[in-house]
Coordinates of C-alpha atoms and ligand atoms in Angstrom, one line a residue:
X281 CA 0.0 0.0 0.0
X282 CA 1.2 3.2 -1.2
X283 CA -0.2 7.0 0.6
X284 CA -1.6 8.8 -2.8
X285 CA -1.8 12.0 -4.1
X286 CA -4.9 14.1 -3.8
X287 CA -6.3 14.2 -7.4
X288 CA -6.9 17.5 -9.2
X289 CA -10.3 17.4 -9.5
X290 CA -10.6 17.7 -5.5
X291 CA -11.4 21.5 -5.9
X292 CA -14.1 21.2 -7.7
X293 CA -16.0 19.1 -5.2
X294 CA -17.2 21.2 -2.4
X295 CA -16.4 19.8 1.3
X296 CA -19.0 18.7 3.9
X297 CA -19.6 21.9 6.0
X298 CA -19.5 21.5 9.6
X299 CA -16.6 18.5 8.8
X300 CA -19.6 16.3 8.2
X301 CA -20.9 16.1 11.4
X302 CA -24.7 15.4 11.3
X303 CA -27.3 18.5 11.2
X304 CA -29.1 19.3 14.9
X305 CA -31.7 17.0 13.8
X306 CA -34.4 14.9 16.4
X307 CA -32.7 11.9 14.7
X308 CA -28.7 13.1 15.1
X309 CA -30.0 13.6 19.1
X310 CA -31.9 10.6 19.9
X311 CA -29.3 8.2 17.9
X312 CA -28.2 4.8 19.0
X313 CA -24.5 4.8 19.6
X314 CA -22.2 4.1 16.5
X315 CA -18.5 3.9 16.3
X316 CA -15.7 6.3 14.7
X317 CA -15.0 5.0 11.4
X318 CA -12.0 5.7 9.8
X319 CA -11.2 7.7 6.8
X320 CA -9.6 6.2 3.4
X321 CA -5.9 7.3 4.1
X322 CA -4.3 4.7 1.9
X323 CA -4.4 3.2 -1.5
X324 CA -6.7 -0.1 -1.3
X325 CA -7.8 -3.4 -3.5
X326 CA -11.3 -4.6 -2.9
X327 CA -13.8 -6.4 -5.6
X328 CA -16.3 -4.5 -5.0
X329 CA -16.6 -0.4 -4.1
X330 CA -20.0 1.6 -2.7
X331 CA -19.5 5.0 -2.8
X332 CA -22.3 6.6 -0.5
X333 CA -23.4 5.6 3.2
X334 CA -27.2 6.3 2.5
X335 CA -29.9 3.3 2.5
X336 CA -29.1 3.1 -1.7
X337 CA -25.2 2.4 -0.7
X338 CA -26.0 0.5 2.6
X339 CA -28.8 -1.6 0.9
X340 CA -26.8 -2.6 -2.1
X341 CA -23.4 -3.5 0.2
X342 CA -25.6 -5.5 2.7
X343 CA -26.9 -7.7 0.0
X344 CA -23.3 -8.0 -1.6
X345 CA -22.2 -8.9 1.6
X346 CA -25.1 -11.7 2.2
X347 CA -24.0 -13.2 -0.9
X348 CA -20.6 -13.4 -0.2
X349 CA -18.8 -10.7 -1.7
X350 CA -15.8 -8.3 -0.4
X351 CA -17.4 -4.8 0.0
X352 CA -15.6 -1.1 1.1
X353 CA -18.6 1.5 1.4
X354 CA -17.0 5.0 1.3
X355 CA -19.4 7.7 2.5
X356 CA -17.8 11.4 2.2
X357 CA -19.9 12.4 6.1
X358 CA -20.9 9.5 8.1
X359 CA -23.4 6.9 7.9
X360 CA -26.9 8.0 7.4
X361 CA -25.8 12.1 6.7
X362 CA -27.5 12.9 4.1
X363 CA -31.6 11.9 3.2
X364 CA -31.4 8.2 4.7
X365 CA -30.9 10.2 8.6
X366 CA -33.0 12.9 7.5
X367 CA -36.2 11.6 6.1
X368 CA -39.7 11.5 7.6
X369 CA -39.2 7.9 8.7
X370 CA -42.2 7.1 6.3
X371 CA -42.9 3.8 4.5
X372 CA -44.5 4.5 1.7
X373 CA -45.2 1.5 -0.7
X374 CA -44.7 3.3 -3.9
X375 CA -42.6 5.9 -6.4
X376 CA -43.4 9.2 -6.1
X377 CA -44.7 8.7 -10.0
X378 CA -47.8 7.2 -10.3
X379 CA -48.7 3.8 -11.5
X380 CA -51.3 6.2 -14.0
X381 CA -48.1 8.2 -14.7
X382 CA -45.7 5.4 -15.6
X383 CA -48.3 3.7 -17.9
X384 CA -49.1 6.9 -19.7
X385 CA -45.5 7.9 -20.2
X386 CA -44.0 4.6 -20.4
X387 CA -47.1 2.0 -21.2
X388 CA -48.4 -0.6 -19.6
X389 CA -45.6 -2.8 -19.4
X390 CA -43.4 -0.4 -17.4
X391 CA -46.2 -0.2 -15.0
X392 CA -46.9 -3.6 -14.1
X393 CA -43.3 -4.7 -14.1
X394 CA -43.4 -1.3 -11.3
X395 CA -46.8 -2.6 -9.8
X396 CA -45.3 -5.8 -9.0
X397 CA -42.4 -4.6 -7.7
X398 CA -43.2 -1.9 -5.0
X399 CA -44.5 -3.3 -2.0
X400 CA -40.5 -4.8 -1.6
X401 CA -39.0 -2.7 -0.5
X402 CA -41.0 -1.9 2.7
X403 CA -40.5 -6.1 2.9
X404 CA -36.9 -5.5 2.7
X405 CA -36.6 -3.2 5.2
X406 CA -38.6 -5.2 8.0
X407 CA -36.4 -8.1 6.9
X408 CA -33.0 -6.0 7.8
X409 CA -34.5 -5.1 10.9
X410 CA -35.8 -8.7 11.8
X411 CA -32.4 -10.6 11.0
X412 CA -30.3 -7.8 12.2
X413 CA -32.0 -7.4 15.3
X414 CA -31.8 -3.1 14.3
X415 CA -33.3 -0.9 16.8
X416 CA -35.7 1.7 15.2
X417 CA -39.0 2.3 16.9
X418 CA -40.7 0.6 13.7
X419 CA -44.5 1.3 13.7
X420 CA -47.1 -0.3 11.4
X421 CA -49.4 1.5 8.8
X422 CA -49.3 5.2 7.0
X423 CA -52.8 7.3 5.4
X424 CA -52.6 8.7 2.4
X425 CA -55.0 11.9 3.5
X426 CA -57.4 13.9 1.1
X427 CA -57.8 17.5 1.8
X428 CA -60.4 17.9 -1.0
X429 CA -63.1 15.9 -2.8
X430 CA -61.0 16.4 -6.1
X431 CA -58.1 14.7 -4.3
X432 CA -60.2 12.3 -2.7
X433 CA -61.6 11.0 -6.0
X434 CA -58.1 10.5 -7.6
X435 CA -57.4 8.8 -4.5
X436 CA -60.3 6.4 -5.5
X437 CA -58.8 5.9 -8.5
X438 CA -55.2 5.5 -7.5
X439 CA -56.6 2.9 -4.9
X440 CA -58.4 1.2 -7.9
X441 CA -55.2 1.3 -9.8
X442 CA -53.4 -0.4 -6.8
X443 CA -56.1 -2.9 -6.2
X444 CA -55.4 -4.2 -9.7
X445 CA -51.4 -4.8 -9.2
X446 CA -52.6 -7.0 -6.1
X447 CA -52.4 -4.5 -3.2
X448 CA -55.0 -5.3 -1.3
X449 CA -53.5 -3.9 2.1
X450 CA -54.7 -0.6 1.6
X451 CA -58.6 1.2 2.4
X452 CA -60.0 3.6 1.6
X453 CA -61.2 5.6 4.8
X454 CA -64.3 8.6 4.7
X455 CA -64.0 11.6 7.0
X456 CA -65.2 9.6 9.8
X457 CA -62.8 6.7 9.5
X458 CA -60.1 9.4 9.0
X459 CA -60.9 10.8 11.9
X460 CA -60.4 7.5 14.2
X461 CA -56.6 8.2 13.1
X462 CA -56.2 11.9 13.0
X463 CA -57.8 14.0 15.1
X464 CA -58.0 17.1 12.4
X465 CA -61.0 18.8 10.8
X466 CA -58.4 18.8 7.5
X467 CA -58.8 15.6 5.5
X468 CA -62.0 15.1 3.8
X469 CA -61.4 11.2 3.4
X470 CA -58.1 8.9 2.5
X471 CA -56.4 5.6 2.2
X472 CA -54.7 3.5 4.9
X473 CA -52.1 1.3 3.9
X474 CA -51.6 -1.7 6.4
X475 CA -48.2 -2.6 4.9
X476 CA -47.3 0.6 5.3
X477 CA -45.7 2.4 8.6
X478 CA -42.6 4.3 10.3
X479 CA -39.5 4.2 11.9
X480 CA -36.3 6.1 12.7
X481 CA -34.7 6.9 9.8
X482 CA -30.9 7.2 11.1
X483 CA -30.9 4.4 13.5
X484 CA -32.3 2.6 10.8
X485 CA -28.9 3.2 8.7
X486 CA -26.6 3.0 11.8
X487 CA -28.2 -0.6 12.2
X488 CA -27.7 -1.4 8.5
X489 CA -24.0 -0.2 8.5
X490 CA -23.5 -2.0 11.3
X491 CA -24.8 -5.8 10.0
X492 CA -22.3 -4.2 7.2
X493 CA -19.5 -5.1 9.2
X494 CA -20.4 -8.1 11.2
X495 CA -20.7 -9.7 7.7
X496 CA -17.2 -8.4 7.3
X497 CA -17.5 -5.3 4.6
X498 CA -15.4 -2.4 5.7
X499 CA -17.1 1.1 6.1
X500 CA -14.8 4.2 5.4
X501 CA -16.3 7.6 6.8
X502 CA -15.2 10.9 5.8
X503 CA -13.7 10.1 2.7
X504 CA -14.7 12.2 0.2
X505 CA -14.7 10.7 -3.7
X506 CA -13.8 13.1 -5.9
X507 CA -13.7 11.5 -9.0
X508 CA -13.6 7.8 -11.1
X509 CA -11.2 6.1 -13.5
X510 CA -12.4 3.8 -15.6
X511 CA -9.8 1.3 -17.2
X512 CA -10.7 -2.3 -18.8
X513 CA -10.1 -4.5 -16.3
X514 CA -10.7 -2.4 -13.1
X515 CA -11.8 1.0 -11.7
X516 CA -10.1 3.6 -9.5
X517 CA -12.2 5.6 -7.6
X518 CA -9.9 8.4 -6.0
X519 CA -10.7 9.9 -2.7
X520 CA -9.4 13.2 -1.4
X521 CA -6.5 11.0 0.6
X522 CA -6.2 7.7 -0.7
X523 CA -7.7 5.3 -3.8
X524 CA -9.6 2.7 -3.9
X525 CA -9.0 -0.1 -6.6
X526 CA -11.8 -2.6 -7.7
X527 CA -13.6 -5.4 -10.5
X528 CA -16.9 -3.1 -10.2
X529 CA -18.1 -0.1 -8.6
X530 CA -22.1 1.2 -7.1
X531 CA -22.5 4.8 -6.8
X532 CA -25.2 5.6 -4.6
X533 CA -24.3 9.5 -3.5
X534 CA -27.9 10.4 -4.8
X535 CA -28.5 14.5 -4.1
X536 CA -25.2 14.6 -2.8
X537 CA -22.8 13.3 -5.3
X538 CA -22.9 16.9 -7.0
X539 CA -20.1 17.4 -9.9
X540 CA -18.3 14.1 -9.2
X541 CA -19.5 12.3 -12.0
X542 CA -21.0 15.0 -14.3
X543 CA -23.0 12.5 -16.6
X544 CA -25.6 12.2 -13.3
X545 CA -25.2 15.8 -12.8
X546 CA -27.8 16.3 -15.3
X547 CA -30.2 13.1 -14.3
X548 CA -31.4 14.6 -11.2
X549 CA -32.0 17.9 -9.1
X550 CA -31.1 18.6 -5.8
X551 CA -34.3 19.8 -3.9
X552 CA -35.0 20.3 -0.6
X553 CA -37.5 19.6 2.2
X554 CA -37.7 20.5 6.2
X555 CA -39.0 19.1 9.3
X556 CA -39.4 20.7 12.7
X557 CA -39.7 18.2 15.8
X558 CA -42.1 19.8 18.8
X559 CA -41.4 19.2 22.3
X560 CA -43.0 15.7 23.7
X561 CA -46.1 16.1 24.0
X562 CA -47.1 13.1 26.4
X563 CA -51.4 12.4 26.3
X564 CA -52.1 15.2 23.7
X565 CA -50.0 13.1 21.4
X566 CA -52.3 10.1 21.4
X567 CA -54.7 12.2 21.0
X568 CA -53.9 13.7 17.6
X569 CA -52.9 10.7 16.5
X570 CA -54.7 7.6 18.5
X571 CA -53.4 4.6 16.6
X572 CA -49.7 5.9 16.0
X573 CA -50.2 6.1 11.9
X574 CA -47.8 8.1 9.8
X575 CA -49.8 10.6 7.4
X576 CA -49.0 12.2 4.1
X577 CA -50.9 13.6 2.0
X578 CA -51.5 14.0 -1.5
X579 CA -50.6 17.4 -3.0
X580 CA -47.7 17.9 -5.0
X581 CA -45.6 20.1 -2.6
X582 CA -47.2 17.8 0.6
X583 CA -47.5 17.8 4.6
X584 CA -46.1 14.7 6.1
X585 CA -46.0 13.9 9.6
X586 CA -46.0 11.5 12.3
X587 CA -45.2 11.0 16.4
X588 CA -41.7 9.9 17.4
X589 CA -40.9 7.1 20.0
X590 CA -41.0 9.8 22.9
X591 CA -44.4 11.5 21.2
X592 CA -43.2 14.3 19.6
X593 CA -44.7 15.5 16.5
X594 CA -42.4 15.1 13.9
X595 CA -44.0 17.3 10.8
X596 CA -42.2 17.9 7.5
X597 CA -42.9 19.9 4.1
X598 CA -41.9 22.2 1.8
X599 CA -39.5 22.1 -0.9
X600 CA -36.8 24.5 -2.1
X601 CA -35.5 23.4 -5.3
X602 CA -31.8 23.3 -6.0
X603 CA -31.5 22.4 -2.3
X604 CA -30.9 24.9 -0.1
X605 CA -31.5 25.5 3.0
X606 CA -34.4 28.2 4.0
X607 CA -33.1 30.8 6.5
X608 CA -36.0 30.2 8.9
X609 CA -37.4 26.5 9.0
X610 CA -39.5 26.8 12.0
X611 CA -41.5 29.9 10.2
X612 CA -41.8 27.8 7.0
X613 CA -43.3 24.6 7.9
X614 CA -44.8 26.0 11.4
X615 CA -47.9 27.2 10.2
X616 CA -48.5 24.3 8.1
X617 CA -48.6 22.2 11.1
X618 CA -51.1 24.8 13.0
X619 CA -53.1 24.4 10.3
X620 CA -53.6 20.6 10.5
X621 CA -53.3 20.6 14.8
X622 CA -54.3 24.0 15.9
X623 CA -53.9 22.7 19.3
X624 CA -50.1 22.5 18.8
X625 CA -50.5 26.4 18.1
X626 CA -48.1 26.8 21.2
X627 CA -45.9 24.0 21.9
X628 CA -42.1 24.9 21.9
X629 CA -40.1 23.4 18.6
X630 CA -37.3 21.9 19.7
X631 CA -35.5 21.0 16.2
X632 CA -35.7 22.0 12.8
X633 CA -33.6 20.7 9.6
X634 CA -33.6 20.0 6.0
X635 CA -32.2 18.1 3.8
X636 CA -32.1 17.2 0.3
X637 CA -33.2 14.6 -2.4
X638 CA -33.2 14.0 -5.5
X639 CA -35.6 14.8 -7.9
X640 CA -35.7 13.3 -11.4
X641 CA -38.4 14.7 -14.0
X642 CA -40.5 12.2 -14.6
X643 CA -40.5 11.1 -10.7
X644 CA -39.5 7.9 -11.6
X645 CA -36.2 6.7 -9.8
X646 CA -33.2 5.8 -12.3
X647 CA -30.8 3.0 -11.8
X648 CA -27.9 2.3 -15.1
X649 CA -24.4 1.6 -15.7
X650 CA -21.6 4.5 -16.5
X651 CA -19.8 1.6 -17.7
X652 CA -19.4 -1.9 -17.8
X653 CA -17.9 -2.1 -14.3
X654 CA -20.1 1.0 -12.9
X655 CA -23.4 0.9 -11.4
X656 CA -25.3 3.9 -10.0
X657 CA -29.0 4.4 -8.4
X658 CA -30.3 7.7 -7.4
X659 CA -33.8 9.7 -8.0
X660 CA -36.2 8.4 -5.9
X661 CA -38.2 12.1 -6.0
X662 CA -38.9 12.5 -2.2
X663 CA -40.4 8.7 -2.0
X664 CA -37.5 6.8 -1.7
X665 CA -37.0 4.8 1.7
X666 CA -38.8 1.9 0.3
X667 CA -37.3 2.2 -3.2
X668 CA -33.5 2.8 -2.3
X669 CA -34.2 -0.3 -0.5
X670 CA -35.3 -2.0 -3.7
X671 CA -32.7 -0.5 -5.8
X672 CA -30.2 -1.9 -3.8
X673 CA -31.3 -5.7 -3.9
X674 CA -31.9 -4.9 -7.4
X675 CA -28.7 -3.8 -7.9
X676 CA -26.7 -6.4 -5.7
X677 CA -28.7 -9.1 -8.0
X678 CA -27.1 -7.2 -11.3
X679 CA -23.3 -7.7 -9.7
X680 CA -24.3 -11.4 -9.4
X681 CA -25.8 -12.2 -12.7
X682 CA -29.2 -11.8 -12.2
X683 CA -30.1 -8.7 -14.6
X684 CA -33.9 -9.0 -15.6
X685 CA -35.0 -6.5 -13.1
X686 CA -32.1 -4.4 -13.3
X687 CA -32.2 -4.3 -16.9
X688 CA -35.8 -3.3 -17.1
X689 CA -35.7 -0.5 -15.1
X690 CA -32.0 0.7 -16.8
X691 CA -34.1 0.7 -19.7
X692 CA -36.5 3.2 -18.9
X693 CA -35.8 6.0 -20.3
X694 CA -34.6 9.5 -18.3
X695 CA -36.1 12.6 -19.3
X696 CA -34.0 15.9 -19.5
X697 CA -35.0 18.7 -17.2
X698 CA -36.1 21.4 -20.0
X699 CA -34.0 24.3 -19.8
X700 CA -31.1 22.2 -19.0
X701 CA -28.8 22.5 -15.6
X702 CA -29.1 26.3 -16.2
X703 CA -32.7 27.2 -15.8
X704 CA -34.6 23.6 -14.7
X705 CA -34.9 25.2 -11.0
X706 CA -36.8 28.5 -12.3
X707 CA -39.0 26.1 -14.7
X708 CA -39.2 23.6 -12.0
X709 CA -40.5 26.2 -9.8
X710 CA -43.2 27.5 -12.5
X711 CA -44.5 24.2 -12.7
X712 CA -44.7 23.5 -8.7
X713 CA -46.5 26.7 -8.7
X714 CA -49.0 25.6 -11.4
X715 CA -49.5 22.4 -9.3
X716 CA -49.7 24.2 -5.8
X717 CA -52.3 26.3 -7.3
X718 CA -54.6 23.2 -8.2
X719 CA -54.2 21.6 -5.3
X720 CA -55.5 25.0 -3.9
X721 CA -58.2 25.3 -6.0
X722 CA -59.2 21.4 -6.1
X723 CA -59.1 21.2 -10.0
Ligands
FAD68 C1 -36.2 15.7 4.8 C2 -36.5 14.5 3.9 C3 -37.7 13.8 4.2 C4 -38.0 12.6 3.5 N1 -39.0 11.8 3.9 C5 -39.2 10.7 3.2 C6 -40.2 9.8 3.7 O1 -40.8 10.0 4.8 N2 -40.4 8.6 3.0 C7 -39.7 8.3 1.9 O2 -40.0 7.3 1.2 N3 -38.7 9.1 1.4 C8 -38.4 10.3 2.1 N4 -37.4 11.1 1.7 C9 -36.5 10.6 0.6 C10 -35.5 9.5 1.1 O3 -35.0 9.9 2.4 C11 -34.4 9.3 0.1 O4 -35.0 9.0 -1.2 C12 -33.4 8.2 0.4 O5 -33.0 8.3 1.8 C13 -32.3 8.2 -0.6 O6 -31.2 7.4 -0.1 P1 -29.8 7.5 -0.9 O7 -28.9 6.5 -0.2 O8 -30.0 7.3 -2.3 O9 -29.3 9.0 -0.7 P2 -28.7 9.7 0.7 O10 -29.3 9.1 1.9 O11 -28.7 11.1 0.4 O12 -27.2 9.2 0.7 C14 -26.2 9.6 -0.2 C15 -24.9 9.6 0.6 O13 -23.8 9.7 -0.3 C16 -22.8 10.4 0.2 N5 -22.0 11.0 -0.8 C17 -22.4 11.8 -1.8 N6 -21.4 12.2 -2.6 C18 -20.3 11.6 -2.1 C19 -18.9 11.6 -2.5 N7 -18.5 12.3 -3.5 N8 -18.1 10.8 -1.8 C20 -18.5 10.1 -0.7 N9 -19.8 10.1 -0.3 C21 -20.7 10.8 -1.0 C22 -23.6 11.5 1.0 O14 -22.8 12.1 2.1 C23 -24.8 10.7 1.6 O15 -24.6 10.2 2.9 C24 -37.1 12.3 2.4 C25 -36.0 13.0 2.1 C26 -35.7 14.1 2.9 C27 -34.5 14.9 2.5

């Protein structure tokens, strides 16, 4: 092993503010305990190189590693920094694109080979907790709520839709059955999903990274990948202080990878979402929300929410694309929560943070190759805890022969942003508006 230079392209990445260290989220403070990895100092051979510590990365390296392969995940923060220890904890069996959407822009193929595939990845996910024995206050069941009979009767359709791809988990509930749930004047009717439910999001990646190692793989934090060389028989990927040499390579660094690999650069958009976390609120907390149910609902820029172990109300919304931050998270998404609980008009917020995802045109997730030896998943659209789950297997299936599924969705096709890297976040922003002002309206 040799020490390595730091390659050029290492300026155009930009570094992890706060040296990576987790954003003052609920998650980062109520976290199970997790070692100090180390960071990539030397130059290494493995067979097979994950670059990104997020449930795409830690989903794909698990199943590499349950079948027996040698792994190295790199992740430039730590485990679980960027969406996967952010996220609403929701799981949501679906893409944020529509079976109706799929079929119509990709026929009916597409969207049965997607219909058959999406209740996985919530499967997945209770499997890794089962066998790994993870700790991550998993709760059963999420709504799909209605704030309007326009929405509510595209929710009857959807649920049709659904029924006919062989979910039958899911009901649809009136305002009365809504309101044996959610204790809100809002929601003028919705769907539960039984197979559907919540958990924490970080200590659901800690636990993941984790049965990573006991399986053997090697887990390299703050090592920052700033850029790929592709050769016949091998690939380098080159971090900031050391390289890693391998037969094939995942890259799973999703709103985060940035300019590292500028052929993705263009495939998705950085956008961002917030979440605020109230105080505990002890019995008014099983009042809002008697049977524990994560809720979403189903307007294009949407309120989702639920109650943490220790009954806070966790409530999250908004979007900002390109993926900032908003100066003031707390004023943003505040009065969107009054507005659903007025009784929480008053209780103290004790965190507030954002994070981003990655947002592809069409909303449907992308998986492909960059080259015969490099795989990469990203897109999910703001639905992606079940799906990075999927891709993962999916992907981990690829590496060991098994391509159907993989090949099918690398051949859907990926939309351009119009306007190009230049103006997709005004045009992106036109169209939310257009959207935001239907859902307003009910058209
Ligand atoms: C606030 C928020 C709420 C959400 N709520 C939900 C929800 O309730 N339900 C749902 O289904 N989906 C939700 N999502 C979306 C979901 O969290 C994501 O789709 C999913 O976590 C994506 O996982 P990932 O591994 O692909 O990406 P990430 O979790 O973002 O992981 C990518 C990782 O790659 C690392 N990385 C990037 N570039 C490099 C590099 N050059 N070198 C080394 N490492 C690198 C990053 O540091 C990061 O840790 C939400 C997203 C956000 C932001």
């Amino acid at each position: 092993m040799s020490n390595s230079k730091p390659s050029n392209n290492t300026r155009n990445i930009p570094h992890y503010s706060d040296n990576g260290q987790y954003p003052d989220s609920y998650y980062a403070a109520s976290r199970n305990p997790k070692p100090d990895r180390p960071k990539l100092e030397n130059d290494i051979h493995v067979e097979i190189c994950v670059v990104g510590g997020g449930y795409s990365g830690l989903s794909t390296a698990l199943h590499l590693m349950e079948t027996d392969h040698e792994v190295v995940v790199l992740e430039g923060a730590q485990i679980g920094w960027g969406a996967s220890g952010r996220n609403g904890g929701q799981i949501v069996n679906g893409l944020n694109a529509s079976l109706e959407k799929i079929k119509s822009s990709y026929g009916q193929q597409n969207a049965d080979f997607v219909g058959q595939l999406v209740t996985r990845g919530g499967k997945i996910i209770r499997r890794l907790i089962k066998d790994y024995d993870i700790s991550c206050d998993l709760k059963e069941k999420n709504i799909f709520a209605a704030l309007n009979n326009g929405q509510l009767k595209d929710l009857q359709k959807t649920h049709a839709l659904w029924e006919s791809h062989g979910m039958h988990d899911r009901e649809m509930l009136d305002k009365y059955g809504m309101q044996e749930h959610i204790k809100s004047e809002a929601y003028v009717g919705g769907v539960i999903d039984h197979s559907g439910g919540h958990f924490h999001p970080l200590n659901l990646a800690l636990g993941e990274a984790a049965a990573i190692e006991l399986r053997g793989g090697t887990i390299y934090e703050n090592t920052l990948v700033v850029d790929v060389e592709y050769a016949d028989d091998h690939i380098k990927i080159i971090t900031e202080f050391g390289t890693v040499t391998c037969k094939q390579a995942v890259m799973c660094g999703n709103a985060y990878l940035n300019k590292v690999i500028p052929k993705l650069t263009d495939r998705v958009m950085p956008v961002s979402t917030q979440i605020i976390a109230t105080e505990p609120l002890g019995d008014l907390a099983d009042k809002l929300l008697p049977t524990d149910v994560c809720v979403e609902d189903v307007r294009y820029i949407l309120d989702y929410y639920r109650l943490s172990a220790d009954k806070r109300m966790l409530f999250g919304g908004g979007t900002v694309y390109g993926g900032q931050d908003p100066s003031d998270i707390t004023a943003k998404i505040r009065p969107n929560m009054n507005k659903i609980f007025p009784e929480l008009r008053d209780v103290k917020i004790d965190y507030a943070w954002s994070g981003n995802f990655a947002l592809s045109f069409s909303r449907v997730p992308q998986m492909g190759k960059l080259h015969d030896r490099v795989f990469f998943a990203h897109g999910y659209s703001g639905h992606g805890v079940t799906g990075s789950h999927l891709f993962g297997q999916i992907l981990a299936d690829a590496i060991n022969g098994n391509t159907k599924e993989f090949d099918t969705f690398a051949k859907i096709p990926w939309i351009p942003f119009p306007g190009g890297r230049a103006l997709r976040v005004p045009y992106s922003m036109m169209g939310s508006w257009w959207y935001a002002l239907k859902d307003k309206t009910g058209l």
